[in-house]
Amino acid sequence: MNLFRKLAGEFIDIIEFLDPAQNTIVHRFERYQNEIKNNAKLVVREGQMAVFINEGQLADVFSPGTHTLNTQNLPILATLKGWKYGFNSPFKAEVYFVSTKTFIDQRWGTKNPIILNDDRFGMIEVRSFGTYTFKIADPGKFIKEIVGTSGTFTTDQINDQLRSAIVTRFTDSIGEANLPIETYAANLNELSNAIFAYMKDDFEVYGMDVTKFLIENVSMPEDIKKEIFELSRLERVDLNKLMQMKAAKAMEAAANNPSGVAGAGVGMGAGFAMANQFGQAMAQGQTSTQQQAQQPVTNTPPPIPGAVVVSYFVALNGQQAGPFDLEGLKQMVSNGQLLRDTLVWKNGMANWDKAGNQGDLNDVWGQTPPPLPNI
């Protein structure tokens, strides 16, 4: 069997790789004892790079195209230990085909919830998921840092490591952003761009290039989500109308209560009480509106600077009335409502006193002629 494999390897002088799985990142071309014949053909297709490794060291990297393997286009192989006997026998080297296409629709997500400290809701657990795309930018570095001696390396074998790096960057970014929890959904694009910049540096260490990074969703516990929704509605809802609507719904529920005569009575009583409250609320609203509508709009000039404003309260029929200014008091005198014996009070007086005793009210009584002299 070993002799057959050796002979088969000697006669096969075309080195190429076709990937039927479409998820292979690196594939090692298998030959008997890694022997490659002089003048063998190397076929590297678009989206591939071929990397030659000898005794664990990088020998050369071939770009897409068909290459003849000899010392003219591969001078570094002339120093390899397997190249001898006048370059007529095979030389030894490992050939790795590295896919340089973009690997799309790679999924990432938080296995465990991330704990954040929100100013209003306290400690909150959030989860997130999304997609990213990558490609191999430096095949030699990728084989050295990631692949090692694996014969075939696929996206499934590296996704766990990449997801861990992504989740770490995501956790740092949202922690430093310090945004209100309800604004994450509106800032997914900004968060994605911020993490994308960090990820490019992280992936570059492995010879990889992140071409796209997206956060599709940031989720939170249902009770927190419900509370946020209620708070957002309250900021936009008229609370008086909301209470009226709830009262109306409670009345409807009480009227539809099928729990027998006694239950119906209780339901009707509660319904009537709610209806009464609803009616009072409506009446108060209408009264307030009518009062505002009935209030006359008057444009009166302010008092003249320096003028003394006289303002008295008057005792009428055992009730306090006023305050009245001088013009109002004069009108009351002419109507017979204000006499000299009528009790009045103004700011600064200790007690109520007769109007006739107030010197500043002399003008309200008018001028009367003195008695005629005796002739």
Tab-separated table of C-alpha atoms in Angstrom, residues 33 55 67 79 82 87 92 96 135 145 152 161 199 203 227 239 243-244 246 250 286 299 315 354:
chain	number	residue	atom	x	y	z
A	33	GLN	CA	5.687	12.190	2.495
A	55	GLU	CA	9.949	22.156	8.414
A	67	HIS	CA	2.670	28.050	-11.622
A	79	THR	CA	17.896	25.815	-0.243
A	82	GLY	CA	14.656	17.857	0.088
A	87	PHE	CA	16.887	18.882	-8.829
A	92	LYS	CA	9.530	18.083	0.388
A	96	TYR	CA	-1.760	24.843	2.207
A	135	LYS	CA	-11.710	37.242	4.973
A	145	GLU	CA	-1.330	32.033	14.479
A	152	THR	CA	-8.333	21.260	7.255
A	161	GLN	CA	-12.923	32.250	19.307
A	199	MET	CA	-12.703	44.392	15.716
A	203	PHE	CA	-8.720	40.335	13.770
A	227	GLU	CA	-42.158	49.551	32.187
A	239	LEU	CA	-53.841	61.872	32.347
A	243	MET	CA	-58.670	58.281	33.838
A	244	GLN	CA	-61.950	58.983	32.066
A	246	LYS	CA	-60.442	53.734	32.362
A	250	ALA	CA	-64.728	49.783	34.259
A	286	GLN	CA	-67.032	71.825	31.485
A	299	ASN	CA	-57.927	96.190	29.686
A	315	ALA	CA	-69.994	95.203	56.231
A	354	LYS	CA	-67.464	103.482	61.303
